[in-house]
CHARMM-style PDB file with segment names, atoms N, HN, CA, C and O in Angstrom:
ATOM      1  N   MET     1      41.025 -18.102  14.132  1.00  0.00      PROA
ATOM      2  CA  MET     1      40.079 -18.353  15.395  1.00  0.00      PROA
ATOM      3  C   MET     1      40.882 -19.243  16.260  1.00  0.00      PROA
ATOM      4  O   MET     1      40.295 -20.291  15.990  1.00  0.00      PROA
ATOM      5  N   THR     2      41.710 -19.554  17.022  1.00  0.00      PROA
ATOM      6  HN  THR     2      42.186 -18.703  17.241  1.00  0.00      PROA
ATOM      7  CA  THR     2      41.768 -20.756  17.882  1.00  0.00      PROA
ATOM      8  C   THR     2      41.017 -21.402  18.973  1.00  0.00      PROA
ATOM      9  O   THR     2      40.509 -20.723  19.865  1.00  0.00      PROA
ATOM     10  N   PRO     3      40.940 -22.484  18.943  1.00  0.00      PROA
ATOM     11  CA  PRO     3      39.783 -23.126  19.767  1.00  0.00      PROA
ATOM     12  C   PRO     3      39.715 -22.913  21.130  1.00  0.00      PROA
ATOM     13  O   PRO     3      38.696 -23.274  21.718  1.00  0.00      PROA
ATOM     14  N   ASP     4      40.683 -22.353  21.780  1.00  0.00      PROA
ATOM     15  HN  ASP     4      41.511 -22.059  21.303  1.00  0.00      PROA
ATOM     16  CA  ASP     4      40.895 -21.402  23.059  1.00  0.00      PROA
ATOM     17  C   ASP     4      40.174 -20.287  23.115  1.00  0.00      PROA
ATOM     18  O   ASP     4      39.565 -19.809  24.071  1.00  0.00      PROA
ATOM     19  N   ALA     5      40.289 -19.891  21.980  1.00  0.00      PROA
ATOM     20  HN  ALA     5      40.784 -20.279  21.203  1.00  0.00      PROA
ATOM     21  CA  ALA     5      39.183 -18.740  22.074  1.00  0.00      PROA
ATOM     22  C   ALA     5      37.727 -18.553  22.175  1.00  0.00      PROA
ATOM     23  O   ALA     5      36.993 -17.825  22.843  1.00  0.00      PROA
ATOM     24  N   VAL     6      37.515 -19.729  21.020  1.00  0.00      PROA
ATOM     25  HN  VAL     6      38.111 -20.321  20.477  1.00  0.00      PROA
ATOM     26  CA  VAL     6      36.200 -20.097  20.625  1.00  0.00      PROA
ATOM     27  C   VAL     6      35.734 -20.442  22.288  1.00  0.00      PROA
ATOM     28  O   VAL     6      34.654 -19.973  22.649  1.00  0.00      PROA
ATOM     29  N   LEU     7      36.728 -21.440  23.513  1.00  0.00      PROA
ATOM     30  HN  LEU     7      37.604 -21.821  23.220  1.00  0.00      PROA
ATOM     31  CA  LEU     7      35.822 -22.042  24.723  1.00  0.00      PROA
ATOM     32  C   LEU     7      35.484 -20.682  25.699  1.00  0.00      PROA
ATOM     33  O   LEU     7      34.471 -20.488  26.372  1.00  0.00      PROA
ATOM     34  N   ALA     8      36.779 -19.738  25.530  1.00  0.00      PROA
ATOM     35  HN  ALA     8      37.602 -19.895  24.984  1.00  0.00      PROA
ATOM     36  CA  ALA     8      36.797 -18.728  26.288  1.00  0.00      PROA
ATOM     37  C   ALA     8      35.621 -17.546  26.078  1.00  0.00      PROA
ATOM     38  O   ALA     8      35.260 -16.682  26.878  1.00  0.00      PROA
ATOM     39  N   MET     9      35.210 -17.788  24.874  1.00  0.00      PROA
ATOM     40  HN  MET     9      35.503 -18.489  24.224  1.00  0.00      PROA
ATOM     41  CA  MET     9      34.236 -16.637  24.390  1.00  0.00      PROA
ATOM     42  C   MET     9      32.959 -17.666  24.778  1.00  0.00      PROA
ATOM     43  O   MET     9      32.213 -16.757  25.141  1.00  0.00      PROA
ATOM     44  N   ASP    10      32.212 -18.782  24.959  1.00  0.00      PROA
ATOM     45  HN  ASP    10      32.818 -19.521  24.665  1.00  0.00      PROA
ATOM     46  CA  ASP    10      31.437 -19.527  25.216  1.00  0.00      PROA
ATOM     47  C   ASP    10      31.800 -19.379  26.507  1.00  0.00      PROA
ATOM     48  O   ASP    10      30.997 -18.678  27.124  1.00  0.00      PROA
ATOM     49  N   GLY    11      32.481 -19.677  26.987  1.00  0.00      PROA
ATOM     50  HN  GLY    11      33.132 -20.246  26.486  1.00  0.00      PROA
ATOM     51  CA  GLY    11      32.413 -19.152  28.589  1.00  0.00      PROA
ATOM     52  C   GLY    11      31.981 -17.966  29.187  1.00  0.00      PROA
ATOM     53  O   GLY    11      31.351 -17.898  30.242  1.00  0.00      PROA
ATOM     54  N   LEU    12      32.368 -16.954  28.423  1.00  0.00      PROA
ATOM     55  HN  LEU    12      32.880 -17.010  27.565  1.00  0.00      PROA
ATOM     56  CA  LEU    12      31.716 -15.641  28.894  1.00  0.00      PROA
ATOM     57  C   LEU    12      30.612 -15.427  28.602  1.00  0.00      PROA
ATOM     58  O   LEU    12      29.990 -14.461  29.044  1.00  0.00      PROA
ATOM     59  N   SER    13      30.125 -16.299  27.780  1.00  0.00      PROA
ATOM     60  HN  SER    13      30.630 -17.084  27.421  1.00  0.00      PROA
ATOM     61  CA  SER    13      28.412 -15.999  27.208  1.00  0.00      PROA
ATOM     62  C   SER    13      28.003 -16.687  28.365  1.00  0.00      PROA
ATOM     63  O   SER    13      27.287 -15.989  29.082  1.00  0.00      PROA
ATOM     64  N   LEU    14      28.257 -18.032  28.867  1.00  0.00      PROA
ATOM     65  HN  LEU    14      28.839 -18.600  28.285  1.00  0.00      PROA
ATOM     66  CA  LEU    14      27.653 -18.356  30.052  1.00  0.00      PROA
ATOM     67  C   LEU    14      27.385 -17.653  31.384  1.00  0.00      PROA
ATOM     68  O   LEU    14      26.351 -17.567  32.045  1.00  0.00      PROA
ATOM     69  N   ILE    15      28.753 -17.124  31.607  1.00  0.00      PROA
ATOM     70  HN  ILE    15      29.594 -17.195  31.070  1.00  0.00      PROA
ATOM     71  CA  ILE    15      28.834 -16.030  32.575  1.00  0.00      PROA
ATOM     72  C   ILE    15      27.828 -14.728  32.502  1.00  0.00      PROA
ATOM     73  O   ILE    15      27.284 -14.242  33.494  1.00  0.00      PROA
ATOM     74  N   ALA    16      27.692 -14.302  31.297  1.00  0.00      PROA
ATOM     75  HN  ALA    16      28.133 -14.697  30.492  1.00  0.00      PROA
ATOM     76  CA  ALA    16      26.627 -13.718  31.204  1.00  0.00      PROA
ATOM     77  C   ALA    16      25.345 -13.759  31.181  1.00  0.00      PROA
ATOM     78  O   ALA    16      24.669 -12.865  31.691  1.00  0.00      PROA
ATOM     79  N   THR    17      24.739 -14.982  30.485  1.00  0.00      PROA
ATOM     80  HN  THR    17      25.288 -15.709  30.071  1.00  0.00      PROA
ATOM     81  CA  THR    17      23.779 -15.418  30.830  1.00  0.00      PROA
ATOM     82  C   THR    17      23.454 -15.900  32.446  1.00  0.00      PROA
ATOM     83  O   THR    17      22.660 -15.305  33.175  1.00  0.00      PROA
ATOM     84  N   ALA    18      23.971 -16.691  32.705  1.00  0.00      PROA
ATOM     85  HN  ALA    18      24.616 -17.175  32.113  1.00  0.00      PROA
ATOM     86  CA  ALA    18      23.886 -16.596  34.696  1.00  0.00      PROA
ATOM     87  C   ALA    18      23.841 -14.913  35.213  1.00  0.00      PROA
ATOM     88  O   ALA    18      22.942 -14.613  36.000  1.00  0.00      PROA
ATOM     89  N   GLY    19      24.507 -14.174  34.906  1.00  0.00      PROA
ATOM     90  HN  GLY    19      25.236 -14.417  34.267  1.00  0.00      PROA
ATOM     91  CA  GLY    19      24.605 -12.698  35.451  1.00  0.00      PROA
ATOM     92  C   GLY    19      23.479 -12.186  35.104  1.00  0.00      PROA
ATOM     93  O   GLY    19      23.141 -11.205  35.766  1.00  0.00      PROA
ATOM     94  N   PHE    20      22.784 -12.522  34.286  1.00  0.00      PROA
ATOM     95  HN  PHE    20      23.058 -13.319  33.748  1.00  0.00      PROA
ATOM     96  CA  PHE    20      21.423 -11.838  33.820  1.00  0.00      PROA
ATOM     97  C   PHE    20      20.217 -12.485  34.844  1.00  0.00      PROA
ATOM     98  O   PHE    20      19.457 -11.913  35.625  1.00  0.00      PROA
ATOM     99  N   PHE    21      20.384 -14.025  34.473  1.00  0.00      PROA
ATOM    100  HN  PHE    21      21.001 -14.490  33.838  1.00  0.00      PROA
ATOM    101  CA  PHE    21      19.066 -14.659  34.664  1.00  0.00      PROA
ATOM    102  C   PHE    21      19.185 -15.169  36.232  1.00  0.00      PROA
ATOM    103  O   PHE    21      18.150 -15.574  36.762  1.00  0.00      PROA
ATOM    104  N   VAL    22      20.265 -15.164  36.898  1.00  0.00      PROA
ATOM    105  HN  VAL    22      21.106 -14.836  36.468  1.00  0.00      PROA
ATOM    106  CA  VAL    22      20.027 -15.220  38.314  1.00  0.00      PROA
ATOM    107  C   VAL    22      19.733 -14.245  39.276  1.00  0.00      PROA
ATOM    108  O   VAL    22      19.202 -14.570  40.338  1.00  0.00      PROA
ATOM    109  N   PRO    23      20.052 -12.959  38.989  1.00  0.00      PROA
ATOM    110  CA  PRO    23      19.311 -12.103  39.669  1.00  0.00      PROA
ATOM    111  C   PRO    23      17.894 -11.621  39.282  1.00  0.00      PROA
ATOM    112  O   PRO    23      17.360 -10.745  39.963  1.00  0.00      PROA
ATOM    113  N   ALA    24      17.430 -12.019  38.494  1.00  0.00      PROA
ATOM    114  HN  ALA    24      17.864 -12.730  37.941  1.00  0.00      PROA
ATOM    115  CA  ALA    24      16.484 -12.161  37.774  1.00  0.00      PROA
ATOM    116  C   ALA    24      15.315 -13.241  38.596  1.00  0.00      PROA
ATOM    117  O   ALA    24      14.321 -12.978  39.273  1.00  0.00      PROA
ATOM    118  N   ALA    25      15.730 -14.103  38.326  1.00  0.00      PROA
ATOM    119  HN  ALA    25      16.537 -14.317  37.776  1.00  0.00      PROA
ATOM    120  CA  ALA    25      15.065 -15.389  39.381  1.00  0.00      PROA
ATOM    121  C   ALA    25      14.810 -14.411  40.682  1.00  0.00      PROA
ATOM    122  O   ALA    25      13.755 -13.934  41.100  1.00  0.00      PROA
ATOM    123  N   ALA    26      16.071 -14.294  41.138  1.00  0.00      PROA
ATOM    124  HN  ALA    26      16.928 -14.681  40.799  1.00  0.00      PROA
ATOM    125  CA  ALA    26      15.768 -13.658  42.754  1.00  0.00      PROA
ATOM    126  C   ALA    26      14.904 -12.741  43.141  1.00  0.00      PROA
ATOM    127  O   ALA    26      14.219 -12.813  44.160  1.00  0.00      PROA
ATOM    128  N   LEU    27      14.906 -11.528  42.058  1.00  0.00      PROA
ATOM    129  HN  LEU    27      15.464 -11.470  41.229  1.00  0.00      PROA
ATOM    130  CA  LEU    27      14.127 -10.712  42.015  1.00  0.00      PROA
ATOM    131  C   LEU    27      12.401 -11.092  42.247  1.00  0.00      PROA
ATOM    132  O   LEU    27      11.560 -10.691  43.051  1.00  0.00      PROA
ATOM    133  N   VAL    28      12.381 -11.895  41.307  1.00  0.00      PROA
ATOM    134  HN  VAL    28      13.065 -12.221  40.654  1.00  0.00      PROA
ATOM    135  CA  VAL    28      10.820 -12.740  41.014  1.00  0.00      PROA
ATOM    136  C   VAL    28      10.745 -13.389  42.203  1.00  0.00      PROA
ATOM    137  O   VAL    28       9.684 -13.251  42.811  1.00  0.00      PROA
ATOM    138  N   ALA    29      11.644 -14.103  42.728  1.00  0.00      PROA
ATOM    139  HN  ALA    29      12.507 -14.215  42.234  1.00  0.00      PROA
ATOM    140  CA  ALA    29      11.435 -14.620  44.375  1.00  0.00      PROA
ATOM    141  C   ALA    29      11.081 -13.625  45.198  1.00  0.00      PROA
ATOM    142  O   ALA    29      10.083 -13.775  45.901  1.00  0.00      PROA
ATOM    143  N   VAL    30      11.720 -12.621  45.245  1.00  0.00      PROA
ATOM    144  HN  VAL    30      12.532 -12.500  44.673  1.00  0.00      PROA
ATOM    145  CA  VAL    30      11.505 -11.802  46.503  1.00  0.00      PROA
ATOM    146  C   VAL    30      10.249 -11.341  46.355  1.00  0.00      PROA
ATOM    147  O   VAL    30       9.506 -11.469  47.329  1.00  0.00      PROA
ATOM    148  N   VAL    31       9.794 -10.800  45.305  1.00  0.00      PROA
ATOM    149  HN  VAL    31      10.397 -10.696  44.514  1.00  0.00      PROA
ATOM    150  CA  VAL    31       8.239 -10.275  44.598  1.00  0.00      PROA
ATOM    151  C   VAL    31       7.088 -11.234  45.067  1.00  0.00      PROA
ATOM    152  O   VAL    31       6.129 -10.598  45.504  1.00  0.00      PROA
ATOM    153  N   ILE    32       6.952 -12.405  45.089  1.00  0.00      PROA
ATOM    154  HN  ILE    32       7.731 -12.922  44.734  1.00  0.00      PROA
ATOM    155  CA  ILE    32       6.491 -13.392  45.119  1.00  0.00      PROA
ATOM    156  C   ILE    32       6.308 -13.474  46.916  1.00  0.00      PROA
ATOM    157  O   ILE    32       5.234 -13.379  47.511  1.00  0.00      PROA
ATOM    158  N   GLY    33       7.535 -13.656  47.485  1.00  0.00      PROA
ATOM    159  HN  GLY    33       8.408 -13.733  47.002  1.00  0.00      PROA
ATOM    160  CA  GLY    33       7.322 -13.377  48.924  1.00  0.00      PROA
ATOM    161  C   GLY    33       6.738 -12.306  49.313  1.00  0.00      PROA
ATOM    162  O   GLY    33       5.874 -12.320  50.190  1.00  0.00      PROA
ATOM    163  N   ALA    34       7.086 -11.378  48.787  1.00  0.00      PROA
ATOM    164  HN  ALA    34       7.788 -11.367  48.075  1.00  0.00      PROA
ATOM    165  CA  ALA    34       6.453  -9.914  49.239  1.00  0.00      PROA
ATOM    166  C   ALA    34       4.626  -9.927  49.173  1.00  0.00      PROA
ATOM    167  O   ALA    34       3.828  -9.548  50.030  1.00  0.00      PROA
ATOM    168  N   VAL    35       4.371 -10.542  47.749  1.00  0.00      PROA
ATOM    169  HN  VAL    35       5.019 -10.850  47.053  1.00  0.00      PROA
ATOM    170  CA  VAL    35       2.653 -10.778  47.595  1.00  0.00      PROA
ATOM    171  C   VAL    35       2.102 -12.146  48.770  1.00  0.00      PROA
ATOM    172  O   VAL    35       1.002 -12.230  49.317  1.00  0.00      PROA
ATOM    173  N   VAL    36       2.950 -12.832  48.857  1.00  0.00      PROA
ATOM    174  HN  VAL    36       3.844 -12.765  48.413  1.00  0.00      PROA
ATOM    175  CA  VAL    36       2.171 -13.753  49.763  1.00  0.00      PROA
ATOM    176  C   VAL    36       2.224 -13.675  51.229  1.00  0.00      PROA
ATOM    177  O   VAL    36       1.539 -14.234  52.086  1.00  0.00      PROA
ATOM    178  N   ARG    37       3.318 -12.750  51.320  1.00  0.00      PROA
ATOM    179  HN  ARG    37       3.874 -12.297  50.623  1.00  0.00      PROA
ATOM    180  CA  ARG    37       3.302 -12.111  53.030  1.00  0.00      PROA
ATOM    181  C   ARG    37       2.186 -10.932  53.179  1.00  0.00      PROA
ATOM    182  O   ARG    37       1.635 -10.596  54.228  1.00  0.00      PROA
ATOM    183  N   ASP    38       1.991 -10.401  51.920  1.00  0.00      PROA
ATOM    184  HN  ASP    38       2.439 -10.674  51.068  1.00  0.00      PROA
ATOM    185  CA  ASP    38       1.112  -9.315  52.322  1.00  0.00      PROA
ATOM    186  C   ASP    38      -0.390 -10.014  52.402  1.00  0.00      PROA
ATOM    187  O   ASP    38      -1.196  -9.615  53.242  1.00  0.00      PROA
ATOM    188  N   ARG    39      -0.715 -11.074  51.484  1.00  0.00      PROA
ATOM    189  HN  ARG    39      -0.060 -11.399  50.801  1.00  0.00      PROA
ATOM    190  CA  ARG    39      -1.531 -11.289  51.588  1.00  0.00      PROA
ATOM    191  C   ARG    39      -2.353 -12.279  52.969  1.00  0.00      PROA
ATOM    192  O   ARG    39      -3.521 -12.522  53.275  1.00  0.00      PROA
ATOM    193  N   ARG    40      -0.877 -12.668  53.571  1.00  0.00      PROA
ATOM    194  HN  ARG    40       0.071 -12.471  53.323  1.00  0.00      PROA
ATOM    195  CA  ARG    40      -1.376 -13.624  55.143  1.00  0.00      PROA
ATOM    196  C   ARG    40      -1.548 -12.180  56.070  1.00  0.00      PROA
ATOM    197  O   ARG    40      -2.307 -12.097  57.036  1.00  0.00      PROA
ATOM    198  N   LEU    41      -0.763 -11.173  55.615  1.00  0.00      PROA
ATOM    199  HN  LEU    41      -0.147 -11.240  54.831  1.00  0.00      PROA
ATOM    200  CA  LEU    41      -1.108 -10.447  56.607  1.00  0.00      PROA
ATOM    201  C   LEU    41      -2.279  -9.515  56.503  1.00  0.00      PROA
ATOM    202  O   LEU    41      -2.524  -8.725  57.415  1.00  0.00      PROA
ATOM    203  N   THR    42      -2.992  -9.583  55.442  1.00  0.00      PROA
ATOM    204  HN  THR    42      -2.794 -10.225  54.701  1.00  0.00      PROA
ATOM    205  CA  THR    42      -4.289  -9.071  55.004  1.00  0.00      PROA
ATOM    206  C   THR    42      -5.554  -9.971  55.622  1.00  0.00      PROA
ATOM    207  O   THR    42      -6.526  -9.398  56.114  1.00  0.00      PROA
ATOM    208  N   ALA    43      -5.492 -10.957  55.578  1.00  0.00      PROA
ATOM    209  HN  ALA    43      -4.702 -11.422  55.178  1.00  0.00      PROA
ATOM    210  CA  ALA    43      -6.025 -12.119  55.892  1.00  0.00      PROA
ATOM    211  C   ALA    43      -6.144 -12.347  57.092  1.00  0.00      PROA
ATOM    212  O   ALA    43      -7.109 -12.991  57.503  1.00  0.00      PROA
ATOM    213  N   ARG    44      -5.107 -11.831  57.988  1.00  0.00      PROA
ATOM    214  HN  ARG    44      -4.323 -11.308  57.655  1.00  0.00      PROA
ATOM    215  CA  ARG    44      -4.860 -12.369  59.431  1.00  0.00      PROA
ATOM    216  C   ARG    44      -5.938 -10.902  59.907  1.00  0.00      PROA
ATOM    217  O   ARG    44      -6.808 -11.051  60.765  1.00  0.00      PROA
ATOM    218  N   GLU    45      -5.692  -9.438  59.158  1.00  0.00      PROA
ATOM    219  HN  GLU    45      -4.986  -9.318  58.461  1.00  0.00      PROA
ATOM    220  CA  GLU    45      -5.925  -8.238  59.645  1.00  0.00      PROA
ATOM    221  C   GLU    45      -7.469  -8.163  59.643  1.00  0.00      PROA
ATOM    222  O   GLU    45      -8.184  -7.653  60.505  1.00  0.00      PROA
ATOM    223  N   ASN    46      -7.892  -8.872  58.319  1.00  0.00      PROA
ATOM    224  HN  ASN    46      -7.310  -9.287  57.618  1.00  0.00      PROA
ATOM    225  CA  ASN    46      -9.454  -9.239  58.153  1.00  0.00      PROA
ATOM    226  C   ASN    46     -10.313  -9.830  59.005  1.00  0.00      PROA
ATOM    227  O   ASN    46     -11.487  -9.526  59.216  1.00  0.00      PROA
ATOM    228  N   ALA    47      -9.397 -11.051  59.687  1.00  0.00      PROA
ATOM    229  HN  ALA    47      -8.443 -11.298  59.516  1.00  0.00      PROA
ATOM    230  CA  ALA    47     -10.252 -11.894  60.127  1.00  0.00      PROA
ATOM    231  C   ALA    47     -10.264 -11.347  62.156  1.00  0.00      PROA
ATOM    232  O   ALA    47     -11.064 -11.686  63.027  1.00  0.00      PROA
ATOM    233  N   ARG    48      -9.136 -10.509  62.245  1.00  0.00      PROA
ATOM    234  HN  ARG    48      -8.485 -10.233  61.537  1.00  0.00      PROA
ATOM    235  CA  ARG    48      -9.331  -9.941  63.618  1.00  0.00      PROA
ATOM    236  C   ARG    48     -10.327  -9.013  63.364  1.00  0.00      PROA
ATOM    237  O   ARG    48     -10.949  -8.637  64.357  1.00  0.00      PROA
ATOM    238  N   LEU    49     -10.623  -8.569  62.347  1.00  0.00      PROA
ATOM    239  HN  LEU    49     -10.117  -8.874  61.540  1.00  0.00      PROA
ATOM    240  CA  LEU    49     -11.442  -6.923  62.688  1.00  0.00      PROA
ATOM    241  C   LEU    49     -13.071  -7.663  62.300  1.00  0.00      PROA
ATOM    242  O   LEU    49     -14.072  -7.064  62.693  1.00  0.00      PROA
ATOM    243  N   ASP    50     -13.164  -8.486  61.810  1.00  0.00      PROA
ATOM    244  HN  ASP    50     -12.350  -8.972  61.491  1.00  0.00      PROA
ATOM    245  CA  ASP    50     -14.480  -9.090  61.977  1.00  0.00      PROA
ATOM    246  C   ASP    50     -14.751 -10.259  62.668  1.00  0.00      PROA
ATOM    247  O   ASP    50     -15.685 -11.004  62.371  1.00  0.00      PROA
ATOM    248  N   GLY    51     -13.892 -10.475  63.677  1.00  0.00      PROA
ATOM    249  HN  GLY    51     -13.133  -9.870  63.919  1.00  0.00      PROA
ATOM    250  CA  GLY    51     -13.933 -11.264  64.437  1.00  0.00      PROA
ATOM    251  C   GLY    51     -14.096 -12.957  64.346  1.00  0.00      PROA
ATOM    252  O   GLY    51     -14.462 -13.560  65.354  1.00  0.00      PROA
ATOM    253  N   SER    52     -13.870 -13.527  63.365  1.00  0.00      PROA
ATOM    254  HN  SER    52     -13.572 -13.037  62.546  1.00  0.00      PROA
ATOM    255  CA  SER    52     -14.286 -14.717  63.090  1.00  0.00      PROA
ATOM    256  C   SER    52     -13.145 -15.553  63.572  1.00  0.00      PROA
ATOM    257  O   SER    52     -13.230 -16.780  63.534  1.00  0.00      PROA
ATOM    258  N   HSD    53     -12.117 -14.964  64.009  1.00  0.00      PROA
ATOM    259  HN  HSD    53     -12.048 -13.967  64.040  1.00  0.00      PROA
ATOM    260  CA  HSD    53     -10.953 -15.958  64.661  1.00  0.00      PROA
ATOM    261  C   HSD    53     -11.166 -16.139  66.006  1.00  0.00      PROA
ATOM    262  O   HSD    53     -10.278 -16.745  66.606  1.00  0.00      PROA
ATOM    263  N   GLU    54     -12.474 -15.627  66.861  1.00  0.00      PROA
ATOM    264  HN  GLU    54     -13.196 -15.135  66.374  1.00  0.00      PROA
ATOM    265  CA  GLU    54     -12.711 -15.942  68.036  1.00  0.00      PROA
ATOM    266  C   GLU    54     -13.324 -17.299  68.270  1.00  0.00      PROA
ATOM    267  O   GLU    54     -14.096 -17.717  67.406  1.00  0.00      PROA
ATOM    268  N   ARG    55     -13.094 -17.990  69.261  1.00  0.00      PROA
ATOM    269  HN  ARG    55     -12.467 -17.651  69.963  1.00  0.00      PROA
ATOM    270  CA  ARG    55     -13.649 -18.770  69.762  1.00  0.00      PROA
ATOM    271  C   ARG    55     -15.104 -18.744  70.432  1.00  0.00      PROA
ATOM    272  O   ARG    55     -15.368 -17.949  71.334  1.00  0.00      PROA
ATOM    273  N   ILE    56     -16.299 -19.937  69.782  1.00  0.00      PROA
ATOM    274  HN  ILE    56     -16.084 -20.583  69.049  1.00  0.00      PROA
ATOM    275  CA  ILE    56     -17.944 -19.818  70.188  1.00  0.00      PROA
ATOM    276  C   ILE    56     -17.741 -20.601  71.430  1.00  0.00      PROA
ATOM    277  O   ILE    56     -16.878 -21.477  71.382  1.00  0.00      PROA
ATOM    278  N   ASP    57     -18.410 -20.425  72.557  1.00  0.00      PROA
ATOM    279  HN  ASP    57     -19.112 -19.713  72.596  1.00  0.00      PROA
ATOM    280  CA  ASP    57     -18.347 -21.001  73.904  1.00  0.00      PROA
ATOM    281  C   ASP    57     -19.667 -21.922  73.517  1.00  0.00      PROA
ATOM    282  O   ASP    57     -20.787 -21.419  73.437  1.00  0.00      PROA
ATOM    283  N   PRO    58     -19.440 -23.174  73.312  1.00  0.00      PROA
ATOM    284  CA  PRO    58     -20.657 -24.576  73.601  1.00  0.00      PROA
ATOM    285  C   PRO    58     -21.808 -24.112  74.661  1.00  0.00      PROA
ATOM    286  O   PRO    58     -22.989 -24.186  74.321  1.00  0.00      PROA
ATOM    287  N   ASP    59     -21.465 -23.666  75.863  1.00  0.00      PROA
ATOM    288  HN  ASP    59     -20.506 -23.606  76.139  1.00  0.00      PROA
ATOM    289  CA  ASP    59     -22.242 -23.785  77.000  1.00  0.00      PROA
ATOM    290  C   ASP    59     -23.305 -22.460  76.567  1.00  0.00      PROA
ATOM    291  OT1 ASP    59     -24.232 -22.144  77.312  1.00  0.00      PROA
TER     292      ASP     59
END
């Protein structure tokens, strides 16, 4: 096996590794973003329903 073939194989393994982990990291980021958004919307809806967002008039 020539040194060029070894380098080519190493390069392919790096591409394959990046091809797996980059989309996996993007998927994890999308899921975390969706969970955070859902929690914010739920908290906003709960605050609207219980009236805790309304200002109390000091007079």
